[in-house]
PDB file of C-alpha atoms in Angstrom:
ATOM      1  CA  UNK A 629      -9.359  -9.973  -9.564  1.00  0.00           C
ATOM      2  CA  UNK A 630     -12.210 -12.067  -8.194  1.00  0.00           C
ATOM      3  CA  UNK A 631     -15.420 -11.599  -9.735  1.00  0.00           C
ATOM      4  CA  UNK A 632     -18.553  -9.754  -8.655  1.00  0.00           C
ATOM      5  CA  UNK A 633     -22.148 -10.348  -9.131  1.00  0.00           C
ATOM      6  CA  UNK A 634     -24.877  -7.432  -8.779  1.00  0.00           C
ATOM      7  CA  UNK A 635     -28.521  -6.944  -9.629  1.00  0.00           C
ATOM      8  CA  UNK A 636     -28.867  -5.644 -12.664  1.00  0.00           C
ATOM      9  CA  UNK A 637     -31.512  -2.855 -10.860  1.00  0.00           C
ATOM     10  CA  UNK A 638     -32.486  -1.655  -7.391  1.00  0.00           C
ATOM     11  CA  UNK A 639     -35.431   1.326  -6.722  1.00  0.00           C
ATOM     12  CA  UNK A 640     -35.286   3.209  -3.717  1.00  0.00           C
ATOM     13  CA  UNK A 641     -38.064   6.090  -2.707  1.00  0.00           C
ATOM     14  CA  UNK A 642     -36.394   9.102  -1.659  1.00  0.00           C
ATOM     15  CA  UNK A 643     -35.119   9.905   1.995  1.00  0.00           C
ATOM     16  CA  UNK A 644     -35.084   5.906   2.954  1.00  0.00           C
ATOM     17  CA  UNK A 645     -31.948   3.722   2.862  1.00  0.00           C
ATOM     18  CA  UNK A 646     -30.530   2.491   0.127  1.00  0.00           C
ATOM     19  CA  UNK A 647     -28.703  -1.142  -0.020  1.00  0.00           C
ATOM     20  CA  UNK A 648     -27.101  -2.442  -2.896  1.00  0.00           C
ATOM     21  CA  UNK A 649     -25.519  -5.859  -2.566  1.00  0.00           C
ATOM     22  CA  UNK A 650     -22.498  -7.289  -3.972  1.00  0.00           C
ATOM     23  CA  UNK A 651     -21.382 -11.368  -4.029  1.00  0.00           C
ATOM     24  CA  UNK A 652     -17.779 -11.870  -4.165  1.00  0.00           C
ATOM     25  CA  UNK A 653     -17.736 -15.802  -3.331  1.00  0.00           C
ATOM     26  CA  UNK A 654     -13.563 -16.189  -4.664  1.00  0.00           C
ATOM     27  CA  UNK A 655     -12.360 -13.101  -3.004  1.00  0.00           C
ATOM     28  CA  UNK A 656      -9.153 -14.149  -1.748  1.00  0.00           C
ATOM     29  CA  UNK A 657      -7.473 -12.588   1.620  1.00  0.00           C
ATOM     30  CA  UNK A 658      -5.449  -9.711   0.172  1.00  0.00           C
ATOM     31  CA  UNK A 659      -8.362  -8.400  -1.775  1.00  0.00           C
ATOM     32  CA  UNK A 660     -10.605  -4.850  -1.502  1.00  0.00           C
ATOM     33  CA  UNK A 661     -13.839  -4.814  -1.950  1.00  0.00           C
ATOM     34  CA  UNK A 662     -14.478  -1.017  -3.928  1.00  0.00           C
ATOM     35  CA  UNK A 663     -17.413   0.702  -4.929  1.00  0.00           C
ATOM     36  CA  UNK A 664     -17.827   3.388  -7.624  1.00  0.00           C
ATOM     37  CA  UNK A 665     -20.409   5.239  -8.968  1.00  0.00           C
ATOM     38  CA  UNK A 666     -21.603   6.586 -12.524  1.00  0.00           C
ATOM     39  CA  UNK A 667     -24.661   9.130 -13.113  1.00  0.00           C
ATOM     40  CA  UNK A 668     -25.549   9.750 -16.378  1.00  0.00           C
ATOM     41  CA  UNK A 669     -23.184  10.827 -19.093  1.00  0.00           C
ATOM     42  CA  UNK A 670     -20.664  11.243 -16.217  1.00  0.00           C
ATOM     43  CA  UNK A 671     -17.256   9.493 -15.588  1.00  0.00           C
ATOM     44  CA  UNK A 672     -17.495   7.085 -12.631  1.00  0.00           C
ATOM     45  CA  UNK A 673     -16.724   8.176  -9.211  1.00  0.00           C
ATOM     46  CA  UNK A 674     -15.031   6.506  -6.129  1.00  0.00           C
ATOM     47  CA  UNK A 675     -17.250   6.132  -3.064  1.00  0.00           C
ATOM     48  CA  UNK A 676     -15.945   3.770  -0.957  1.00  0.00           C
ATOM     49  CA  UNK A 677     -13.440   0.739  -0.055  1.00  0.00           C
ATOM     50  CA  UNK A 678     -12.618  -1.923   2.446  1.00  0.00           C
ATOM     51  CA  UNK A 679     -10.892  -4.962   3.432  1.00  0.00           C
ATOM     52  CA  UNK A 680     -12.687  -6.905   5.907  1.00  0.00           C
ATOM     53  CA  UNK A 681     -13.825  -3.942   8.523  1.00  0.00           C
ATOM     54  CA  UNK A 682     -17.073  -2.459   7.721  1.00  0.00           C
ATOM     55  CA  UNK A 683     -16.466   1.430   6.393  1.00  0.00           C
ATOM     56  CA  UNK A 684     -18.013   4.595   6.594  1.00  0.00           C
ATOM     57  CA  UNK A 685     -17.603   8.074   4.846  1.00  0.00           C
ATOM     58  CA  UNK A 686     -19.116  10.920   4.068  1.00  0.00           C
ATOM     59  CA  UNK A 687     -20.760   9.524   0.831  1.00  0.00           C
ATOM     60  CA  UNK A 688     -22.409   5.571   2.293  1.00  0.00           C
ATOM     61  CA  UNK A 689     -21.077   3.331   4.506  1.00  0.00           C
ATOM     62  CA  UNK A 690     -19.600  -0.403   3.421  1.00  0.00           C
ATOM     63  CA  UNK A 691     -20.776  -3.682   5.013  1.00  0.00           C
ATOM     64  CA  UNK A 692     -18.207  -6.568   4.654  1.00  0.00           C
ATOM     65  CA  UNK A 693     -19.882 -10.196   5.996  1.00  0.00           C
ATOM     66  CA  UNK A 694     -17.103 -11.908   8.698  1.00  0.00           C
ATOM     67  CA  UNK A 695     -16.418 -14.445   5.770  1.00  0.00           C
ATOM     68  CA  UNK A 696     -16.254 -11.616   3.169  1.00  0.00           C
ATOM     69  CA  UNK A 697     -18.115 -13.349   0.723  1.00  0.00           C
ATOM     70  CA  UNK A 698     -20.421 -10.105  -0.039  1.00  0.00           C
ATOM     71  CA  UNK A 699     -21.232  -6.506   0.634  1.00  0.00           C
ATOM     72  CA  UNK A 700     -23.985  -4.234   0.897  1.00  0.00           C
ATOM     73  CA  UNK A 701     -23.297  -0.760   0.117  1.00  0.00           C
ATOM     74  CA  UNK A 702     -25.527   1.353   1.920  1.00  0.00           C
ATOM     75  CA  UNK A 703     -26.706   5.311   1.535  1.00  0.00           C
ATOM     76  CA  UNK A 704     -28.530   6.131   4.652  1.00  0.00           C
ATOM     77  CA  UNK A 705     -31.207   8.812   3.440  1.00  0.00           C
ATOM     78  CA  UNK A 706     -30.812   8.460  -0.725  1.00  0.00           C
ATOM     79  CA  UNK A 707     -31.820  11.828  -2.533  1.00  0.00           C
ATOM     80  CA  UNK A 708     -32.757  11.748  -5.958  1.00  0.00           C
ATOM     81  CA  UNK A 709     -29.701  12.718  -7.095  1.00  0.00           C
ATOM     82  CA  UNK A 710     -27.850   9.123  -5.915  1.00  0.00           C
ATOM     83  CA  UNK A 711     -29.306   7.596  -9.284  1.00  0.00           C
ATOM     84  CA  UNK A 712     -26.973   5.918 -11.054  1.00  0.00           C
ATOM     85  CA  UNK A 713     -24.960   2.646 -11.878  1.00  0.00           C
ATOM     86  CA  UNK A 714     -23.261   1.419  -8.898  1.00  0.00           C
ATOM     87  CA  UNK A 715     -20.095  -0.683  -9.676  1.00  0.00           C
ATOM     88  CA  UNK A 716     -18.528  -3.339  -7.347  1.00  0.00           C
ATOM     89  CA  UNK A 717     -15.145  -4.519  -7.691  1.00  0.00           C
ATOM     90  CA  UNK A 718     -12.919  -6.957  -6.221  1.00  0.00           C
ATOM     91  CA  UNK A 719      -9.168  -5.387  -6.284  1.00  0.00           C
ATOM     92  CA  UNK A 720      -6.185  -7.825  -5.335  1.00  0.00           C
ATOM     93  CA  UNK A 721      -2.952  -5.448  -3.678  1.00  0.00           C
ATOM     94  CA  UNK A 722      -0.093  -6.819  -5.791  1.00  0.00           C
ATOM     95  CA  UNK A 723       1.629  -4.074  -5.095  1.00  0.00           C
ATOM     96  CA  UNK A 724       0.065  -1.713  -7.582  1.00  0.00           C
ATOM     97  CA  UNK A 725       1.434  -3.594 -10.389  1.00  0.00           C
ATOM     98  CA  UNK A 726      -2.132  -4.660 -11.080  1.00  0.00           C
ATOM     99  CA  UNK A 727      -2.994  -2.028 -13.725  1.00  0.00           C
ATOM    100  CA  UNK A 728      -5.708  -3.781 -15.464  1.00  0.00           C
ATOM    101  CA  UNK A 729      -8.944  -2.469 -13.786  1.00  0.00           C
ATOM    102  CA  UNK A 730     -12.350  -3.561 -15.104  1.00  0.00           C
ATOM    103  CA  UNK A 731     -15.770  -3.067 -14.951  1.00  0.00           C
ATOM    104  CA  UNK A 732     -18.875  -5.021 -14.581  1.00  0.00           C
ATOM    105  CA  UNK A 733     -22.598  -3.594 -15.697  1.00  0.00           C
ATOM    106  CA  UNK A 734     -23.100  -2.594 -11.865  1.00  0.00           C
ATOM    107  CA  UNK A 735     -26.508  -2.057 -10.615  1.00  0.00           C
ATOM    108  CA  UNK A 736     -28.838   0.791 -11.499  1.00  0.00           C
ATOM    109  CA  UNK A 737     -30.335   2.722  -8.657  1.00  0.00           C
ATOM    110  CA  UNK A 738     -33.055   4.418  -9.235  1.00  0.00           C
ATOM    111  CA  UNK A 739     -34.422   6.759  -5.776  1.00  0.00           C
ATOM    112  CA  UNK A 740     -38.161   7.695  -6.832  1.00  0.00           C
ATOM    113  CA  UNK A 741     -39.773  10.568  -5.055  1.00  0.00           C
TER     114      UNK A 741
ATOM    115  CA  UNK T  78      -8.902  22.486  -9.846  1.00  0.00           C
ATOM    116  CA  UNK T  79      -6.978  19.408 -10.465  1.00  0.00           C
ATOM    117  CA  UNK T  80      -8.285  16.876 -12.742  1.00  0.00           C
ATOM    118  CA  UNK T  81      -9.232  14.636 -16.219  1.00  0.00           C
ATOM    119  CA  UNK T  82     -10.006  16.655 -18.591  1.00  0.00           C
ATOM    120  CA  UNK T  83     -11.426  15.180 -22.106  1.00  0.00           C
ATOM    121  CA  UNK T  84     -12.300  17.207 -24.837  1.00  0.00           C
ATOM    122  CA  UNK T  85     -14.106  17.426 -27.061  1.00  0.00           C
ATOM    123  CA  UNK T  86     -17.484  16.667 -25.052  1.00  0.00           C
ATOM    124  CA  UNK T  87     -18.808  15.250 -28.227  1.00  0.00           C
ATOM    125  CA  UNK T  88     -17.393  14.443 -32.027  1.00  0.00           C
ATOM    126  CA  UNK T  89     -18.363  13.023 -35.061  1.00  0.00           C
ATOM    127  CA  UNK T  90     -16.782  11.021 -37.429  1.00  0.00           C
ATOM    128  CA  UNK T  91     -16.993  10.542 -40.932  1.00  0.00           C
ATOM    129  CA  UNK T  92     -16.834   6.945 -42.717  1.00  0.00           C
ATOM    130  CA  UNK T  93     -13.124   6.194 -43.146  1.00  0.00           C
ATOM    131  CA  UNK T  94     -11.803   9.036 -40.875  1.00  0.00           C
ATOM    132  CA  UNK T  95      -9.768   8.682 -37.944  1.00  0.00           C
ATOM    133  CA  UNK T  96     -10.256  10.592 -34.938  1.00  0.00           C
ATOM    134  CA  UNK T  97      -8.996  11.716 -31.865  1.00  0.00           C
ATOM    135  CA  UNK T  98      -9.854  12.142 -28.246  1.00  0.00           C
ATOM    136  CA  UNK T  99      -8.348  14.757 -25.902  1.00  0.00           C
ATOM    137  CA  UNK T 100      -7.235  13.000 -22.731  1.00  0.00           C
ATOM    138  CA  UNK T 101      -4.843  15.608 -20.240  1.00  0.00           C
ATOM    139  CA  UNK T 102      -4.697  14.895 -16.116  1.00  0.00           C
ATOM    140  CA  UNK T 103      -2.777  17.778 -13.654  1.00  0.00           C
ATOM    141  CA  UNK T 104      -3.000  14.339 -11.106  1.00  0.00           C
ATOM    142  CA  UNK T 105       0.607  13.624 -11.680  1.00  0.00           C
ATOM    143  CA  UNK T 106      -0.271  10.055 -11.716  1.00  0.00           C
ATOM    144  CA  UNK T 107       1.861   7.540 -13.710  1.00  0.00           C
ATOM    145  CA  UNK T 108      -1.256   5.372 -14.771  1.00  0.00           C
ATOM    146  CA  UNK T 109      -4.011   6.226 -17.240  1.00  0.00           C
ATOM    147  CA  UNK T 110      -6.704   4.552 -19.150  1.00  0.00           C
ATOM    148  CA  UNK T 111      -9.317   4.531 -21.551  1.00  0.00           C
ATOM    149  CA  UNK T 112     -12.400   2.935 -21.570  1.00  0.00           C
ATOM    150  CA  UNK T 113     -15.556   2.543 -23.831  1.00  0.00           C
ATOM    151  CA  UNK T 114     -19.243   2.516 -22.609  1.00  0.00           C
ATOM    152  CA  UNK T 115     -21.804   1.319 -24.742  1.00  0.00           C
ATOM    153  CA  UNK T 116     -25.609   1.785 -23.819  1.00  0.00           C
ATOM    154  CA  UNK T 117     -26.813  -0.044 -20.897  1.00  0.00           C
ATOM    155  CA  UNK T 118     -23.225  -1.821 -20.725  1.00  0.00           C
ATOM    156  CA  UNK T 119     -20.454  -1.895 -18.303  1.00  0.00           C
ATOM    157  CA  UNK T 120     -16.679  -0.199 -19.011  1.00  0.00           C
ATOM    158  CA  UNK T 121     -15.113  -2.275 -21.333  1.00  0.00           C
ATOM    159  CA  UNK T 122     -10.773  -1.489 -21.117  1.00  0.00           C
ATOM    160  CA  UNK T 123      -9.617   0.087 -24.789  1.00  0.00           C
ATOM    161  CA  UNK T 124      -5.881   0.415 -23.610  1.00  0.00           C
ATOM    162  CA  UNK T 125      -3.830   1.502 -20.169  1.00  0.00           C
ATOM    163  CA  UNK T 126      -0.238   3.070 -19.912  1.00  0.00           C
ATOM    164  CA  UNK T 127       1.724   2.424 -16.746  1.00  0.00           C
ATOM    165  CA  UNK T 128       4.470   5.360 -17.210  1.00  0.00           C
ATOM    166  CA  UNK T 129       5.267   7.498 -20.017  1.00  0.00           C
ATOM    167  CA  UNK T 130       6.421   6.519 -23.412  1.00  0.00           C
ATOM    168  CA  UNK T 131       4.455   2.899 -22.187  1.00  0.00           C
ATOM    169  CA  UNK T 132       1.230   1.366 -23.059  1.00  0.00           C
ATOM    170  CA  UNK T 133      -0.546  -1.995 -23.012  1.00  0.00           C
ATOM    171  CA  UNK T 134      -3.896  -3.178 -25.201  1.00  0.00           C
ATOM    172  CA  UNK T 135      -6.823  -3.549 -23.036  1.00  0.00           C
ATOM    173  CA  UNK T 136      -9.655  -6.192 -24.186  1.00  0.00           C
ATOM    174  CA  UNK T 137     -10.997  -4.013 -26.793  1.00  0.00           C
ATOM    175  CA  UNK T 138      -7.373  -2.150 -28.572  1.00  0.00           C
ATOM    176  CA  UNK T 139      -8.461  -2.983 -31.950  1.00  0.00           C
ATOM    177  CA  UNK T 140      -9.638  -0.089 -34.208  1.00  0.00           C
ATOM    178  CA  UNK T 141      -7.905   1.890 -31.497  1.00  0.00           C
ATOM    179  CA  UNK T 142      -4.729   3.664 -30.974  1.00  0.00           C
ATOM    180  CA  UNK T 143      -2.295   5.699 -28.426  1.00  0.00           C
ATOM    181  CA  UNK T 144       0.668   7.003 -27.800  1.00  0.00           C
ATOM    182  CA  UNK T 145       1.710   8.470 -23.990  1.00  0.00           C
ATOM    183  CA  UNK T 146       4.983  10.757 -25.187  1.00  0.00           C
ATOM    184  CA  UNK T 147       4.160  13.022 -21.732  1.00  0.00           C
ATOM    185  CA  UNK T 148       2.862  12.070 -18.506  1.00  0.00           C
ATOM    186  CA  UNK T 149       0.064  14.300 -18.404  1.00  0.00           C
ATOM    187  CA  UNK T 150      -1.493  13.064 -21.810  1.00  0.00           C
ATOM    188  CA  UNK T 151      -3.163  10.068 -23.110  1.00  0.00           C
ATOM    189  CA  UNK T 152      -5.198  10.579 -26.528  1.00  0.00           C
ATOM    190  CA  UNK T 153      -6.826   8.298 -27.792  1.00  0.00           C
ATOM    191  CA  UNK T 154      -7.172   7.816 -31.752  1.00  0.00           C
ATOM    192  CA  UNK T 155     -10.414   6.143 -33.625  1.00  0.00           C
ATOM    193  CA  UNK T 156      -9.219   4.679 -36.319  1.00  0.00           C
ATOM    194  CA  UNK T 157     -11.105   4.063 -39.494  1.00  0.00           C
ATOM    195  CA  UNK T 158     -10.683   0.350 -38.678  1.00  0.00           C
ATOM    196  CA  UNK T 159     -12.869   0.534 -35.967  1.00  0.00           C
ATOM    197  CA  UNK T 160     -16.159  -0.077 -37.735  1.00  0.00           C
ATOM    198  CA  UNK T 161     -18.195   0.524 -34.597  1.00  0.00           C
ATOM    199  CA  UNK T 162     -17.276   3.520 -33.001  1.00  0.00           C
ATOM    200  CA  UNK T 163     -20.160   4.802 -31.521  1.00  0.00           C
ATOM    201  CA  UNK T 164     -19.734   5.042 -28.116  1.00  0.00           C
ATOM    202  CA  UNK T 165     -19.118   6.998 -24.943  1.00  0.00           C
ATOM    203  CA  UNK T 166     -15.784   7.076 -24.128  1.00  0.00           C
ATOM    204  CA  UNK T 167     -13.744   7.680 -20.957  1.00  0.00           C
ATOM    205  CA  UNK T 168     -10.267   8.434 -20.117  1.00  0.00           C
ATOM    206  CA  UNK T 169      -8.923   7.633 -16.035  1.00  0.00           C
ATOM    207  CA  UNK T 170      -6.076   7.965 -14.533  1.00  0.00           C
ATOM    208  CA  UNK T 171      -4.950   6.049 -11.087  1.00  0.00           C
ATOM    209  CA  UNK T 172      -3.307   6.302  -7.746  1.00  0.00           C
ATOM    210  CA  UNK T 173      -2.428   3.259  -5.937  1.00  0.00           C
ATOM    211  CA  UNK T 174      -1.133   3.236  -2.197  1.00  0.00           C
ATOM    212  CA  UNK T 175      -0.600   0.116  -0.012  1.00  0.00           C
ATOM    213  CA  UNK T 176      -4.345   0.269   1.222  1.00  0.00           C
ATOM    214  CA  UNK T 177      -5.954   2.112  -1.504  1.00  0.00           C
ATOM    215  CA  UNK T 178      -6.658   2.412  -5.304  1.00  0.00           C
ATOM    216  CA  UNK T 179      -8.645   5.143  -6.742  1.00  0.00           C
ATOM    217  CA  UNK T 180      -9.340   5.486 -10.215  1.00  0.00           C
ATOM    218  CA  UNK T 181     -10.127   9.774 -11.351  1.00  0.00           C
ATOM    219  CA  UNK T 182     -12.810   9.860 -14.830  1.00  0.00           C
ATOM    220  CA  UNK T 183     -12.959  12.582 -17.440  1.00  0.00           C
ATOM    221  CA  UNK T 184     -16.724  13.799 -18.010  1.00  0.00           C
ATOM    222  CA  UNK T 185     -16.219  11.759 -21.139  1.00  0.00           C
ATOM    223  CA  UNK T 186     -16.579  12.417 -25.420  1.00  0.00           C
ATOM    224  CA  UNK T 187     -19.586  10.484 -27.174  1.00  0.00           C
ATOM    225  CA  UNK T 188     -18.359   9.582 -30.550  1.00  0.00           C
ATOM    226  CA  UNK T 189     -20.919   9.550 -33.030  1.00  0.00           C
ATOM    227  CA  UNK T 190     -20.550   8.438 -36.627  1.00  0.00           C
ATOM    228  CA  UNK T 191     -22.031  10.792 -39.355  1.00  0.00           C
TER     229      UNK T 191
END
């Protein structure tokens, strides 16, 4: 899996955007670019995912660059309760016989009010 | 309600004990994993287990044991030769598709040593 780079910590006041970037400079052709989340004491949890289209769901929205070499993951009106360590990760598709799945130190967001 | 489930929420261990952490999933996925979080750090991979009666040592498997004798449980065992257990730890489980890989957490156990 190619590896990521994030800041180590983003603030965001309440009801703006938030945008947390991600470099993936040796992402190669077959591989996703995923996001995951982890509040406090919690277990992570999946937000988002895409290949080279930018993405949108119910939880942010996912902006690839055309040469894919980063991403901005971006929540549109951030509450207070989107504080936590964001995690982006670079996933080949080797036919799910990729099972080992790690994890960087992400980037805390922290939405002030 | 389909899920991880890891119990207990928290534990203690003594000096020279081993323990173990609950991990069961009603997922029906082949794939689970535990992790282990220290403060302010990333996930760093303990040990994963492709199918049943199959596992493989992640970057940290030493102090550590498992054993996967049924597909919806994973437990994780502390050994004594771990001589830095504190931690938060998590259990997963995955689902892959052609397009998509999602990885499901437990709330987690933080392991504390008395």
């Amino acid at each position: 899996d190619a590896k990521t780079t994030q800041p180590p910590s983003m603030d965001c006041a309440e009801g703006r955007a938030a945008n947390l970037p991600c470099n993936h400079s040796t992402i190669s052709g077959n591989e996703y670019v995923y996001w995951y989340r982890q509040i406090h004491s919690q277990g992570p949890q999946y937000i988002i995912h895409g290949l080279k289209n930018n993405e949108t769901n119910e939880m942010a929205s996912l902006i690839i660059t055309e040469d894919r070499k980063s991403s901005t993951l971006i929540l549109p009106h951030a509450t207070l309760r989107d504080t936590a360590v964001y995690y982006c990760i670079v996933r080949g598709n080797s036919g799910g016989s990729n099972y080992k799945l790690t994890f960087g130190k992400g980037t805390l967001l922290t939405v002030n009010p | 309600d389909g899920g991880i489930t890891q119990s207990p929420k928290y534990l203690f261990r003594k000096e020279g004990q081993n323990v173990t952490l609950s991990c069961e999933q009603n997922l029906n996925h082949d794939a689970m994993y535990w992790y282990r979080q220290d403060p302010g750090q990333g996930l760093r991979l303990i040990y994963y287990s492709q199918i049943v009666n199959d596992f493989q040592k992640g970057d940290i498997a030493e102090g550590y044991s498992v054993s996967r004798e049924k597909k919806e449980s994973f437990p994780l065992t502390v050994t004594s030769a771990q001589k830095n257990p504190t931690a938060f730890y998590l259990c997963a489980s995955r689902v892959w598709t052609a397009d998509n890989e999602k990885l499901f957490f437990g709330s987690g156990t933080q392991l504390s040593v008395l």
